[in-house]
PDB file of C-alpha atoms in Angstrom:
ATOM      1  CA  UNK A 157      44.444   3.447  -0.805  1.00 92.00           C
ATOM      2  CA  UNK A 158      46.333   2.550  -3.958  1.00 96.00           C
ATOM      3  CA  UNK A 159      49.635   4.214  -4.819  1.00 97.00           C
ATOM      4  CA  UNK A 160      49.683   4.632  -8.598  1.00 95.00           C
ATOM      5  CA  UNK A 161      53.320   5.216  -9.460  1.00 95.00           C
ATOM      6  CA  UNK A 162      53.861   8.101 -11.893  1.00 95.00           C
ATOM      7  CA  UNK A 163      50.173   9.078 -11.514  1.00 97.00           C
ATOM      8  CA  UNK A 164      49.226   9.761  -7.884  1.00 97.00           C
ATOM      9  CA  UNK A 165      47.404   8.054  -4.995  1.00 97.00           C
ATOM     10  CA  UNK A 166      43.787   6.937  -5.112  1.00 94.00           C
ATOM     11  CA  UNK A 167      41.793   9.656  -6.869  1.00 96.00           C
ATOM     12  CA  UNK A 168      44.681  12.149  -6.601  1.00 97.00           C
ATOM     13  CA  UNK A 169      46.430  12.753  -9.913  1.00 98.00           C
ATOM     14  CA  UNK A 170      49.594  14.720 -10.518  1.00 98.00           C
ATOM     15  CA  UNK A 171      48.667  17.993 -12.165  1.00 98.00           C
ATOM     16  CA  UNK A 172      45.503  18.631 -10.140  1.00 98.00           C
ATOM     17  CA  UNK A 173      45.017  22.083  -8.700  1.00 98.00           C
ATOM     18  CA  UNK A 174      44.157  22.622  -5.058  1.00 97.00           C
ATOM     19  CA  UNK A 175      40.484  23.234  -5.940  1.00 98.00           C
ATOM     20  CA  UNK A 176      40.346  19.828  -7.694  1.00 98.00           C
ATOM     21  CA  UNK A 177      41.674  18.081  -4.591  1.00 98.00           C
ATOM     22  CA  UNK A 178      39.294  20.028  -2.350  1.00 98.00           C
ATOM     23  CA  UNK A 179      36.347  18.930  -4.518  1.00 97.00           C
ATOM     24  CA  UNK A 180      37.271  15.321  -3.719  1.00 97.00           C
ATOM     25  CA  UNK A 181      38.569  15.513  -0.139  1.00 96.00           C
ATOM     26  CA  UNK A 182      37.549  18.885   1.253  1.00 97.00           C
ATOM     27  CA  UNK A 183      39.832  21.558   2.624  1.00 97.00           C
ATOM     28  CA  UNK A 184      43.196  20.555   4.052  1.00 98.00           C
ATOM     29  CA  UNK A 185      43.587  20.334   7.824  1.00 98.00           C
ATOM     30  CA  UNK A 186      46.656  22.548   7.579  1.00 98.00           C
ATOM     31  CA  UNK A 187      48.257  24.576   4.816  1.00 98.00           C
ATOM     32  CA  UNK A 188      51.547  26.443   4.594  1.00 98.00           C
ATOM     33  CA  UNK A 189      54.120  27.635   2.099  1.00 97.00           C
ATOM     34  CA  UNK A 190      57.621  26.202   2.005  1.00 96.00           C
ATOM     35  CA  UNK A 191      60.798  28.220   1.413  1.00 96.00           C
ATOM     36  CA  UNK A 192      60.347  27.916  -2.381  1.00 96.00           C
ATOM     37  CA  UNK A 193      56.810  29.313  -2.391  1.00 96.00           C
ATOM     38  CA  UNK A 194      55.151  25.925  -2.923  1.00 98.00           C
ATOM     39  CA  UNK A 195      51.829  25.282  -1.170  1.00 98.00           C
ATOM     40  CA  UNK A 196      51.846  22.280   1.171  1.00 98.00           C
ATOM     41  CA  UNK A 197      48.485  20.852   2.239  1.00 98.00           C
ATOM     42  CA  UNK A 198      48.188  18.339   5.074  1.00 98.00           C
ATOM     43  CA  UNK A 199      45.267  15.913   5.252  1.00 98.00           C
ATOM     44  CA  UNK A 200      45.177  14.273   8.689  1.00 98.00           C
ATOM     45  CA  UNK A 201      42.641  11.480   8.039  1.00 96.00           C
ATOM     46  CA  UNK A 202      44.364  10.391   4.827  1.00 97.00           C
ATOM     47  CA  UNK A 203      47.833  11.010   6.345  1.00 97.00           C
ATOM     48  CA  UNK A 204      48.954  12.949   3.259  1.00 97.00           C
ATOM     49  CA  UNK A 205      51.195  15.882   2.605  1.00 98.00           C
ATOM     50  CA  UNK A 206      50.483  17.326  -0.847  1.00 98.00           C
ATOM     51  CA  UNK A 207      52.839  19.757  -2.574  1.00 98.00           C
ATOM     52  CA  UNK A 208      51.512  22.153  -5.203  1.00 98.00           C
ATOM     53  CA  UNK A 209      54.475  23.589  -7.130  1.00 98.00           C
ATOM     54  CA  UNK A 210      54.572  27.380  -7.347  1.00 97.00           C
ATOM     55  CA  UNK A 211      56.649  27.364 -10.537  1.00 95.00           C
ATOM     56  CA  UNK A 212      54.146  24.997 -12.208  1.00 96.00           C
ATOM     57  CA  UNK A 213      51.036  27.130 -11.638  1.00 97.00           C
ATOM     58  CA  UNK A 214      50.390  25.337  -8.319  1.00 98.00           C
ATOM     59  CA  UNK A 215      49.795  21.887  -9.794  1.00 98.00           C
ATOM     60  CA  UNK A 216      50.057  18.846  -7.529  1.00 98.00           C
ATOM     61  CA  UNK A 217      53.555  17.485  -8.041  1.00 98.00           C
ATOM     62  CA  UNK A 218      54.534  15.604  -4.894  1.00 98.00           C
ATOM     63  CA  UNK A 219      52.734  13.374  -2.393  1.00 98.00           C
ATOM     64  CA  UNK A 220      53.929  12.043   0.962  1.00 98.00           C
ATOM     65  CA  UNK A 221      51.778   9.295   2.451  1.00 98.00           C
ATOM     66  CA  UNK A 222      51.934   7.633   5.876  1.00 98.00           C
ATOM     67  CA  UNK A 223      48.555   5.894   5.700  1.00 97.00           C
ATOM     68  CA  UNK A 224      48.752   2.292   6.991  1.00 97.00           C
ATOM     69  CA  UNK A 225      46.275   1.234   4.265  1.00 96.00           C
ATOM     70  CA  UNK A 226      48.522   2.474   1.446  1.00 96.00           C
ATOM     71  CA  UNK A 227      49.232  -0.277  -1.064  1.00 96.00           C
ATOM     72  CA  UNK A 228      51.922  -0.411  -3.712  1.00 95.00           C
ATOM     73  CA  UNK A 229      51.457  -3.070  -6.401  1.00 93.00           C
ATOM     74  CA  UNK A 230      48.887  -4.846  -4.184  1.00 92.00           C
ATOM     75  CA  UNK A 231      51.163  -4.851  -1.119  1.00 92.00           C
ATOM     76  CA  UNK A 232      50.513  -2.908   2.076  1.00 95.00           C
ATOM     77  CA  UNK A 233      53.825  -1.294   2.804  1.00 96.00           C
ATOM     78  CA  UNK A 234      53.645   1.014   5.835  1.00 98.00           C
ATOM     79  CA  UNK A 235      55.165  -0.776   8.815  1.00 97.00           C
ATOM     80  CA  UNK A 236      56.737  -3.494   6.653  1.00 97.00           C
ATOM     81  CA  UNK A 237      60.439  -4.299   6.451  1.00 98.00           C
ATOM     82  CA  UNK A 238      61.946  -2.085   3.757  1.00 97.00           C
ATOM     83  CA  UNK A 239      64.342  -4.712   2.387  1.00 97.00           C
ATOM     84  CA  UNK A 240      61.540  -7.297   2.140  1.00 96.00           C
ATOM     85  CA  UNK A 241      59.328  -4.860   0.225  1.00 96.00           C
ATOM     86  CA  UNK A 242      62.158  -3.768  -2.079  1.00 96.00           C
ATOM     87  CA  UNK A 243      62.923  -7.392  -2.920  1.00 95.00           C
ATOM     88  CA  UNK A 244      59.260  -7.992  -3.817  1.00 94.00           C
ATOM     89  CA  UNK A 245      58.982  -4.964  -6.119  1.00 94.00           C
ATOM     90  CA  UNK A 246      59.777  -5.341  -9.826  1.00 94.00           C
ATOM     91  CA  UNK A 247      62.306  -2.493  -9.920  1.00 91.00           C
ATOM     92  CA  UNK A 248      65.783  -3.209  -8.638  1.00 89.00           C
ATOM     93  CA  UNK A 249      67.685   0.096  -8.867  1.00 96.00           C
ATOM     94  CA  UNK A 250      67.684   1.860  -5.507  1.00 97.00           C
ATOM     95  CA  UNK A 251      69.754   4.643  -4.000  1.00 97.00           C
ATOM     96  CA  UNK A 252      69.961   4.727  -0.205  1.00 96.00           C
ATOM     97  CA  UNK A 253      70.530   7.863   1.864  1.00 96.00           C
ATOM     98  CA  UNK A 254      70.918   7.979   5.665  1.00 95.00           C
ATOM     99  CA  UNK A 255      69.411  10.696   7.880  1.00 92.00           C
ATOM    100  CA  UNK A 256      70.220   9.897  11.520  1.00 92.00           C
ATOM    101  CA  UNK A 257      67.421   7.478  12.475  1.00 94.00           C
ATOM    102  CA  UNK A 258      65.747   7.308   9.057  1.00 97.00           C
ATOM    103  CA  UNK A 259      66.816   6.106   5.632  1.00 98.00           C
ATOM    104  CA  UNK A 260      65.464   7.021   2.212  1.00 98.00           C
ATOM    105  CA  UNK A 261      65.363   4.282  -0.423  1.00 98.00           C
ATOM    106  CA  UNK A 262      64.932   6.034  -3.775  1.00 98.00           C
ATOM    107  CA  UNK A 263      63.903   4.527  -7.122  1.00 97.00           C
ATOM    108  CA  UNK A 264      64.420   7.277  -9.687  1.00 94.00           C
ATOM    109  CA  UNK A 265      62.585   5.710 -12.639  1.00 93.00           C
ATOM    110  CA  UNK A 266      59.319   5.796 -10.635  1.00 95.00           C
ATOM    111  CA  UNK A 267      60.220   8.832  -8.492  1.00 95.00           C
ATOM    112  CA  UNK A 268      59.512   6.713  -5.416  1.00 97.00           C
ATOM    113  CA  UNK A 269      60.994   7.058  -1.942  1.00 98.00           C
ATOM    114  CA  UNK A 270      60.410   4.485   0.768  1.00 98.00           C
ATOM    115  CA  UNK A 271      61.423   6.120   4.028  1.00 98.00           C
ATOM    116  CA  UNK A 272      62.310   3.693   6.782  1.00 98.00           C
ATOM    117  CA  UNK A 273      63.095   3.888  10.462  1.00 97.00           C
ATOM    118  CA  UNK A 274      64.404   0.840  12.337  1.00 96.00           C
ATOM    119  CA  UNK A 275      64.145  -1.026   8.994  1.00 96.00           C
ATOM    120  CA  UNK A 276      60.366  -0.489   8.757  1.00 98.00           C
ATOM    121  CA  UNK A 277      58.716   1.760   6.171  1.00 98.00           C
ATOM    122  CA  UNK A 278      57.184   4.817   7.846  1.00 98.00           C
ATOM    123  CA  UNK A 279      56.220   6.840   4.759  1.00 98.00           C
ATOM    124  CA  UNK A 280      56.084   6.723   1.000  1.00 98.00           C
ATOM    125  CA  UNK A 281      56.895   9.687  -1.212  1.00 98.00           C
ATOM    126  CA  UNK A 282      56.023   9.876  -4.896  1.00 98.00           C
ATOM    127  CA  UNK A 283      56.565  12.665  -7.355  1.00 97.00           C
ATOM    128  CA  UNK A 284      55.383  13.583 -10.814  1.00 97.00           C
ATOM    129  CA  UNK A 285      57.653  12.251 -13.529  1.00 94.00           C
ATOM    130  CA  UNK A 286      59.718  14.542 -15.753  1.00 92.00           C
ATOM    131  CA  UNK A 287      59.604  13.399 -19.389  1.00 89.00           C
ATOM    132  CA  UNK A 288      62.303  13.364 -22.069  1.00 87.00           C
ATOM    133  CA  UNK A 289      61.502  16.999 -22.951  1.00 90.00           C
ATOM    134  CA  UNK A 290      62.404  18.005 -19.378  1.00 90.00           C
ATOM    135  CA  UNK A 291      58.743  18.792 -18.609  1.00 92.00           C
ATOM    136  CA  UNK A 292      56.396  17.324 -16.029  1.00 94.00           C
ATOM    137  CA  UNK A 293      54.230  14.489 -17.316  1.00 93.00           C
ATOM    138  CA  UNK A 294      50.954  15.713 -15.786  1.00 96.00           C
ATOM    139  CA  UNK A 295      48.145  13.162 -15.460  1.00 95.00           C
ATOM    140  CA  UNK A 296      45.277  15.611 -14.922  1.00 95.00           C
TER     141      UNK A 296
END
């Protein structure tokens, strides 16, 4: 399962509609709306949480992945030491935020979050990129 920064994960591409995702992976195991009216779809087998933005005509704009087979630049990352992985990645600008037992390591240029607990990566979050015109750079 390849994480394609700025694009999506595997066959998922930012900008897809829910029907496009369902054509590839079937219906979500669970679906709900967040406080902003976005549709969140959970896929248990893939270990994904997919966010379809209400204010963008419900296009896929955010992906959270906890799949142990997820790879980023040819490296499996779930369960790996966050500092080791960050040192192996080609981007060096990170912002770190603490949340009790977890930490978010954010690289803004790729809209990438590596969430760690006890120094190990437990999930990866990627979002669609906003271009210089302050619009989403949809890939689908």
